Short mmCIF file of C-alpha atoms in Angstrom, two decimals:
data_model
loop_
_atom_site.label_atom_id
_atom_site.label_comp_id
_atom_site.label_asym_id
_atom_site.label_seq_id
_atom_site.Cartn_x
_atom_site.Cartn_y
_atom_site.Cartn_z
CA UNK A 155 -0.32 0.71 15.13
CA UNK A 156 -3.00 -0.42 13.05
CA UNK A 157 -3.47 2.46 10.20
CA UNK A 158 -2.49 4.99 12.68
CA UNK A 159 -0.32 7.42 12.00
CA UNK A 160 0.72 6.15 8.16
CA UNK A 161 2.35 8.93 6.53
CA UNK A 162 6.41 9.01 6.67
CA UNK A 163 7.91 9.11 10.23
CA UNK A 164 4.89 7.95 11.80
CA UNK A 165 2.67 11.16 10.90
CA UNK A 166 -0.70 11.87 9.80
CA UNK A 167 -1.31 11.82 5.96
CA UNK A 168 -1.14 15.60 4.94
CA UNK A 169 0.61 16.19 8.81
CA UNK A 170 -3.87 16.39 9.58
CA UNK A 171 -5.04 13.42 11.78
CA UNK A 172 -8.74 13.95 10.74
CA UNK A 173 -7.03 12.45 7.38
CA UNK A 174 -5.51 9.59 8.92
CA UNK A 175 -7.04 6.24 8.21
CA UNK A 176 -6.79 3.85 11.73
CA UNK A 177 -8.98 1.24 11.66
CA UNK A 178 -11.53 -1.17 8.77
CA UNK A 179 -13.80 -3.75 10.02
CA UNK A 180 -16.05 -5.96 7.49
CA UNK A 181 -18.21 -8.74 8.88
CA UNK A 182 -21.63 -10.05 8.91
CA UNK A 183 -24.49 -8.22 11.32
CA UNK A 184 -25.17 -10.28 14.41
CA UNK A 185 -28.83 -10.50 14.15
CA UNK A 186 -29.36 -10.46 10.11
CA UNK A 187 -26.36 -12.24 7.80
CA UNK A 188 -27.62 -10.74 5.25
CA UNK A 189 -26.48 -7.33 5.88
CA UNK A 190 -22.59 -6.94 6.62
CA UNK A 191 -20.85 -4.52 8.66
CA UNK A 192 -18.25 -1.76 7.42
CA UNK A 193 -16.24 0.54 9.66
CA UNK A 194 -14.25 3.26 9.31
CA UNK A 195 -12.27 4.92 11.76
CA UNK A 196 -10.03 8.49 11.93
CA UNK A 197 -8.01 10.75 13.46
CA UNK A 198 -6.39 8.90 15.70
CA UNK A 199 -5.97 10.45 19.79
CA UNK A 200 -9.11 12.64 18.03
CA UNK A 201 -6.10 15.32 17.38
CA UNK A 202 -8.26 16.87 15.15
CA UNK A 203 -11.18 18.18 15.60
CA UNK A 204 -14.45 16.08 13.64
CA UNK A 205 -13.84 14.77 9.92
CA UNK A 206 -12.30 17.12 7.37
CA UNK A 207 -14.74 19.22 5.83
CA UNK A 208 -12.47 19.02 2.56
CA UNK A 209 -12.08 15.46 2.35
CA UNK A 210 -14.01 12.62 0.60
CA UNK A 211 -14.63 9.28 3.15
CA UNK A 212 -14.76 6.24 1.90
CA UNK A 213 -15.62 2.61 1.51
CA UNK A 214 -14.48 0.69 -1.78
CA UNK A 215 -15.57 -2.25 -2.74
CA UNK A 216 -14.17 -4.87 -5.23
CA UNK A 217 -16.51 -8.24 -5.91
CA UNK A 218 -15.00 -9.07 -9.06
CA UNK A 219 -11.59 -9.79 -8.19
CA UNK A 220 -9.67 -7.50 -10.66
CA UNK A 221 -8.94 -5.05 -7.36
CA UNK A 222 -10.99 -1.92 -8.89
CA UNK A 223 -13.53 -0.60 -7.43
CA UNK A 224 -17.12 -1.52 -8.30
CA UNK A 225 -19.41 -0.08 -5.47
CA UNK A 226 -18.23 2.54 -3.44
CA UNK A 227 -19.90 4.56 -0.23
CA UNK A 228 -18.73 7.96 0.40
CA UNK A 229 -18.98 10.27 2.87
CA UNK A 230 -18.62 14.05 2.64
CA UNK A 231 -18.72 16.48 5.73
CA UNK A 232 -19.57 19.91 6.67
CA UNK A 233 -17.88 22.54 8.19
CA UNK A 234 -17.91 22.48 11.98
CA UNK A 235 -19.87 24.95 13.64
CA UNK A 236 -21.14 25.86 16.66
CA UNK A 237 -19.65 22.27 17.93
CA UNK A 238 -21.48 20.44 15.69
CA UNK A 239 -20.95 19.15 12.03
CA UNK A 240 -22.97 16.93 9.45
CA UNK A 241 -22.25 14.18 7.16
CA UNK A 242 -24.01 13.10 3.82
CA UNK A 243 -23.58 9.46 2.22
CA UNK A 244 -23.54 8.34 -1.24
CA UNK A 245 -23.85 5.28 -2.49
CA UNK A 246 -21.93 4.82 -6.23
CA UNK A 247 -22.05 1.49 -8.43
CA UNK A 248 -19.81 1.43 -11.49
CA UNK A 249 -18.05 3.80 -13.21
CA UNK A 250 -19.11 6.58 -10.57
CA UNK A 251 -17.35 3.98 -8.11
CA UNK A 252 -14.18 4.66 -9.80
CA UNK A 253 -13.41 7.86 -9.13
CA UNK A 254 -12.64 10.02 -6.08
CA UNK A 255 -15.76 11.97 -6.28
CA UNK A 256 -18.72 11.46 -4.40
CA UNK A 257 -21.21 10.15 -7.31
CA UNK A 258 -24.34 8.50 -7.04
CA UNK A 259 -27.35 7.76 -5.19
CA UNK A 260 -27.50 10.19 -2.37
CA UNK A 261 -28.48 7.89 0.87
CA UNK A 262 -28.85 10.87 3.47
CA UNK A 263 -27.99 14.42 3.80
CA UNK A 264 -26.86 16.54 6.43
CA UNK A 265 -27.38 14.12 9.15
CA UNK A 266 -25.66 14.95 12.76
CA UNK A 267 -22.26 14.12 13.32
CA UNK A 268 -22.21 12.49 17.20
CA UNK A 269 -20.13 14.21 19.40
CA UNK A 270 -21.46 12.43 22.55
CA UNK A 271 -21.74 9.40 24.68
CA UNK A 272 -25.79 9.74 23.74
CA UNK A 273 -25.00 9.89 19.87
CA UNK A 274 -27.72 7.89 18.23
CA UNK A 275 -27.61 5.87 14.29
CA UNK A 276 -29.84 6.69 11.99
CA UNK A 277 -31.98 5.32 8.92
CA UNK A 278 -29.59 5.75 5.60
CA UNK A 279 -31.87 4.92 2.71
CA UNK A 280 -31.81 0.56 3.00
CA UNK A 281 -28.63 1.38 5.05
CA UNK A 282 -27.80 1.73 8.98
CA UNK A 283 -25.44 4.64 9.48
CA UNK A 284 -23.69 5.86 12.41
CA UNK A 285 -20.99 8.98 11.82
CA UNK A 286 -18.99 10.35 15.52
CA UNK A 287 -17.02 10.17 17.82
CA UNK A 288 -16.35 6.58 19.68
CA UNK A 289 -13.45 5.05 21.91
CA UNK A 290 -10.99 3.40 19.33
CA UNK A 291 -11.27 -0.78 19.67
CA UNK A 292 -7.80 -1.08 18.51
CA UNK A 293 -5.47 -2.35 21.50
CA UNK A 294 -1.44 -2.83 20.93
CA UNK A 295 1.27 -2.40 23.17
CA UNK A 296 3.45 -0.32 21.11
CA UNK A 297 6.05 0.32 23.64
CA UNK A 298 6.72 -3.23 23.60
CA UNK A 299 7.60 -2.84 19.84
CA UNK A 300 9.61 0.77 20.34
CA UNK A 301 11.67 -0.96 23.03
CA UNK A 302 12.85 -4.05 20.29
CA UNK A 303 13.65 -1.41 17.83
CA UNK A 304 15.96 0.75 19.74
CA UNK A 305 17.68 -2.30 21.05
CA UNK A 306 17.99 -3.47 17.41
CA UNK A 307 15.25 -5.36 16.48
CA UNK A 308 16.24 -8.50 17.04
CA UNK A 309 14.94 -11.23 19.06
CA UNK A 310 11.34 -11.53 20.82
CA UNK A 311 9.18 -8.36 21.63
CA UNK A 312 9.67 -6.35 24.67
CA UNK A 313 6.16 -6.70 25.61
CA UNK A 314 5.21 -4.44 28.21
CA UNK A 315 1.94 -5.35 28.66
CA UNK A 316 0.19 -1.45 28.34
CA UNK A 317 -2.52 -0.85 26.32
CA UNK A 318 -0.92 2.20 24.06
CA UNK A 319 -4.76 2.77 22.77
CA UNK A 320 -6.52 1.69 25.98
CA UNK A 321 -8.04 5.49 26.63
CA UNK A 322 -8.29 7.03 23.20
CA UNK A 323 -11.02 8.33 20.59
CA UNK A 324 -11.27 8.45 16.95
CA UNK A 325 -13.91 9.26 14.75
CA UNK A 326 -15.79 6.93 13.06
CA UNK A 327 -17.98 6.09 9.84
CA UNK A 328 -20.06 2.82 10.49
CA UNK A 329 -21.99 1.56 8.09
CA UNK A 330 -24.70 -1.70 7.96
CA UNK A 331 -25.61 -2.67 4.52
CA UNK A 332 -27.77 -5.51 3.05
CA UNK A 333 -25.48 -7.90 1.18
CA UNK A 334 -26.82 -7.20 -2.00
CA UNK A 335 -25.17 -3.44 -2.37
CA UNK A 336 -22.13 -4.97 -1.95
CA UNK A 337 -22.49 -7.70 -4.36
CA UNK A 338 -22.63 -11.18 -4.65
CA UNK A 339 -20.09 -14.09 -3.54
CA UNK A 340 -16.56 -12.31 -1.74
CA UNK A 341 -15.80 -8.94 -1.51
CA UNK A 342 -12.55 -6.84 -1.54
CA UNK A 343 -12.94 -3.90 0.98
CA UNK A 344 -10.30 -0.69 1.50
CA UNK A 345 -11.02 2.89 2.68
CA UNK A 346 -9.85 5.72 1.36
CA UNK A 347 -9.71 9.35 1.94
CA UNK A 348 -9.20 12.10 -0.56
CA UNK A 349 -8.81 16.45 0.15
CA UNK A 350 -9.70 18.50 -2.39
CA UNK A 351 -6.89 20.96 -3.09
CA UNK A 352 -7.66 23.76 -6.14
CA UNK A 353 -10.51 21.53 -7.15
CA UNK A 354 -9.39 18.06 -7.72
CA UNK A 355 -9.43 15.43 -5.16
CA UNK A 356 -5.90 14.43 -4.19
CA UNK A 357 -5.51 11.13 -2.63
CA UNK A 358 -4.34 11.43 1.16
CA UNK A 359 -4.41 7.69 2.67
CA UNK A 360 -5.86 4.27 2.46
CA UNK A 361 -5.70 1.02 4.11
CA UNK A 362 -7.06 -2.75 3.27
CA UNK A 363 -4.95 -5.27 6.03
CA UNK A 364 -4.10 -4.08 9.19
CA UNK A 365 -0.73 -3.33 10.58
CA UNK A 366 0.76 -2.70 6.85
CA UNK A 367 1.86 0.40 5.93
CA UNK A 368 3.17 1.79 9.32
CA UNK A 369 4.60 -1.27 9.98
CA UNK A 370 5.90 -3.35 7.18
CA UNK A 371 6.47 -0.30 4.45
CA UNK A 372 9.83 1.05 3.99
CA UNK A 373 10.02 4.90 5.26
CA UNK A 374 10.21 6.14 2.21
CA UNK A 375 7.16 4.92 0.20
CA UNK A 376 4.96 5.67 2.91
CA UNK A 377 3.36 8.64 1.21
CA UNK A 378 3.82 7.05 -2.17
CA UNK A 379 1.64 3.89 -1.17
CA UNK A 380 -1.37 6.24 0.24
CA UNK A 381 -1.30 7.83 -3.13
CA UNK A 382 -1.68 5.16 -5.69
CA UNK A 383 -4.65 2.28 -5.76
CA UNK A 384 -4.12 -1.37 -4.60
CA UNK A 385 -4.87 -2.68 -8.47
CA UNK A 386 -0.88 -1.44 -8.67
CA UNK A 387 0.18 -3.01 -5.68
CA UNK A 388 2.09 -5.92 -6.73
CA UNK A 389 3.70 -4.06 -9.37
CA UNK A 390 5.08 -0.85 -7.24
CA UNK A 391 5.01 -2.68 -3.89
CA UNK A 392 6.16 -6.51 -4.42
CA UNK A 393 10.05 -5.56 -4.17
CA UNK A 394 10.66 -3.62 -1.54
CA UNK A 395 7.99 -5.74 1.04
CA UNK A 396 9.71 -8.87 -0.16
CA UNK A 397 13.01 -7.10 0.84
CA UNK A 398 11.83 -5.97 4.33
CA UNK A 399 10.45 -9.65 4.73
CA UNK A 400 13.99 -11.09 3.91
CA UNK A 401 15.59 -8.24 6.59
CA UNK A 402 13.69 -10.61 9.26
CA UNK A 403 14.59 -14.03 8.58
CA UNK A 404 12.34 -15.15 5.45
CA UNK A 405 14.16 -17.08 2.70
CA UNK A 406 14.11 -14.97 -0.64
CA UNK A 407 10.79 -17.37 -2.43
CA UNK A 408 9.39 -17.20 0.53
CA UNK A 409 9.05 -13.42 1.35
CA UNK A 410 7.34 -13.25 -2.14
CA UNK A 411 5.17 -15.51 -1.31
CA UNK A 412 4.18 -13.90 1.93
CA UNK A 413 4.41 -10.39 0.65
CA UNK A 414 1.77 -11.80 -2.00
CA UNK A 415 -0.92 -12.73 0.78
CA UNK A 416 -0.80 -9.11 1.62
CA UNK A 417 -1.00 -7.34 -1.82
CA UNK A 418 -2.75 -6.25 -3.49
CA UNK A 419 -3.40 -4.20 0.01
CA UNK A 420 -7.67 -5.11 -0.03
CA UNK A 421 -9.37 -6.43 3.16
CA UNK A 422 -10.84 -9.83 1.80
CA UNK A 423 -14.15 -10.80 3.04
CA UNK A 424 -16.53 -13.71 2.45
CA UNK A 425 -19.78 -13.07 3.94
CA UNK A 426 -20.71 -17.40 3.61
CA UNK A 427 -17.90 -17.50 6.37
CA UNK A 428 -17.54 -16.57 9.83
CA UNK A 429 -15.17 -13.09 10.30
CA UNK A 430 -12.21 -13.17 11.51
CA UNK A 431 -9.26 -11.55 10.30
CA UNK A 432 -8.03 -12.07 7.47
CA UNK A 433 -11.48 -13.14 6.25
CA UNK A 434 -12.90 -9.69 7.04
CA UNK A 435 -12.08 -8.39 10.77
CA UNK A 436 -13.42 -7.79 14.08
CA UNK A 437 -12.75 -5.99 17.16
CA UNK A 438 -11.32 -8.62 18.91
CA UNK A 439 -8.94 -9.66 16.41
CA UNK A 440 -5.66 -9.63 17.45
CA UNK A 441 -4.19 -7.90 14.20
CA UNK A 442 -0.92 -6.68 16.03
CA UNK A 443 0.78 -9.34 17.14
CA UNK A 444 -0.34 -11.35 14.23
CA UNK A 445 1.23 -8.59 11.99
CA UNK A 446 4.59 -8.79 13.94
CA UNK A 447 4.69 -12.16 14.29
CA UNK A 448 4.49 -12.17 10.27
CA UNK A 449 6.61 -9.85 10.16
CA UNK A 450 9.71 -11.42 12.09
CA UNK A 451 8.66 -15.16 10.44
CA UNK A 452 7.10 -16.16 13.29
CA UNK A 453 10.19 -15.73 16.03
CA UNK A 454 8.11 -13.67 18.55
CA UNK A 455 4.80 -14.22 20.91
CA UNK A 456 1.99 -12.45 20.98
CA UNK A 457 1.48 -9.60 23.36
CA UNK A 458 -0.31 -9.68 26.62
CA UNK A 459 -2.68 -7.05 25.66
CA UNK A 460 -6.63 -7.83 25.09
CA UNK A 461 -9.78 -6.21 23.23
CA UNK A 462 -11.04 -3.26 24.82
CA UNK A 463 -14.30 -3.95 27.14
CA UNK A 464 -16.30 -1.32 26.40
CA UNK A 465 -17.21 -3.01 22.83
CA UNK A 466 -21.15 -2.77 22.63
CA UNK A 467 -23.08 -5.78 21.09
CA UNK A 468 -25.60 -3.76 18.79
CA UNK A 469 -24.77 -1.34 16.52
CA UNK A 470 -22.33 0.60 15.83
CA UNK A 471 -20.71 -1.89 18.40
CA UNK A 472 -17.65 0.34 18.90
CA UNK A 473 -17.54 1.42 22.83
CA UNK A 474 -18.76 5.21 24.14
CA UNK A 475 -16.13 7.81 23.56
CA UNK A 476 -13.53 8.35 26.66
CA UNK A 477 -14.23 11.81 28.21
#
């Protein structure tokens, strides 16, 4: 998995998939590097039905280094009806960055959630914005991986060459942005999402690098780690990654020194570079086996598996949803 299903024993945050973070890209827009790319994807399988009409979506953005946020995009939705739902956008800069609520300039409002192949972007104040549902671009062959654990997890993958992704749908927030919203130089990027419960926003998941929590997190700080903020990361989190690192062959110094290239758990990005994961991401990344390769200190090759064809080359670039 990517960011799928990253609560504890492989659920959805909250045991609600339109809660559960999958996938974040960052990188520049083909046709104007000025403006840079952000996407969001949810509910993984499309279990659930839309985005949460409780929840708070969003984008946070660090681009001064101290892993706090200090522009943030949010993204609230409606209640479904009648099959259809809308989305509103909000685009916060200090302070109202910081906290869970969705502060600041307002960039749209009720605009249509797509439910359809025909699903359309629309104009988001300087922004590009695309809310719906799409076919997910993340490709793994998880069965390879199940295989290796119940055989004990040791030795190479048991790659089995299926694409456990290949036909499914999430729900996604893209986003195009010109450069300076985000700010200036490199950027820190993780996504968030929050559900109100008796009136205060309660953190409910979050991911920066792909392939972490479901994969390299202990079982029992799952929840924990979708609940706190990546400026505590190396204080909570440094141990017991470090630990899990040594469980597959790394030398003590050296799973520190790994564990610290992935925490604080923030999707670095700089825009003067080309993207590729782990300088921002794209769809064709392949974040899997480079995440299990880390993970086992490099005693494995990659799986067979390739991106997903149905990628489109304009925006929101992720393929038509599957019927």
């Amino acid at each position: 998995m990517s960011n799928h299903f990253s609560a504890a024993n492989l659920k959805s945050p909250g045991d609600d998939a339109r809660l559960d973070l999958t996938d974040l890209f960052v990188f520049a827009a083909p046709d104007n590097p000025g403006r840079t790319v952000l996407i969001m994807n949810s509910n993984p399988f499309t279990k659930g039905d839309g985005f949460h009409p409780g929840a708070v979506y969003r984008f946070n953005i660090d681009n001064d280094g101290d892993s706090v946020a200090d522009v943030a995009f949010s993204f609230t939705f409606s209640e479904p009806q009648n099959g259809g739902q809308t989305a509103t956008a909000y685009y916060a800069t200090g302070s109202d960055a910081q906290t869970r609520e969705p502060r600041g300039e307002k960039l749209i409002e009720a605009t249509s959630v797509g439910f359809g192949a025909t699903a359309m972007p629309v104009q988001a104040g300087p922004c590009r914005l695309f809310t719906g549902q799409r076919s997910d671009p993340f490709f793994a062959d998880a069965d390879g991986v199940l295989h290796w654990l119940i055989d004990g997890a040791t030795g190479n993958f048991q790659w089995t060459g299926t694409d456990t992704f290949a036909s499914a749908n999430i729900f996604s927030i893209a986003l195009e942005a010109p450069n300076d919203m985000l700010g200036r130089g490199p950027i820190g990027v993780w996504i968030t999402t929050s559900l109100r419960r008796d009136g205060t926003l309660v953190p409910m998941d979050r991911e920066g690098n792909p392939s972490f929590n479901p994969i390299l997190n202990p079982n029992g700080i799952k929840d924990e780690f979708n609940a706190t903020d990546p400026a505590d990361d190396v204080t909570n989190y440094l141990q017991p990654l470090s630990q899990v690192l040594q469980q597959h062959g790394y030398p003590p110094d050296e799973a520190k020194a790994a564990a610290l290239t992935l925490l604080p758990d923030i999707l670095r990005y700089d825009h003067t570079r080309p993207a590729r994961y782990p300088n921002g991401r794209v769809m064709t990344d392949d974040v899997f086996s480079t995440r299990m390769i880390f993970m086992v200190h490099g005693q494995a090759t990659p799986q067979a598996v390739r991106p997903h064809d149905d990628l489109m080359t304009a925006f929101p670039f992720l393929g038509k949803p599957h019927p």
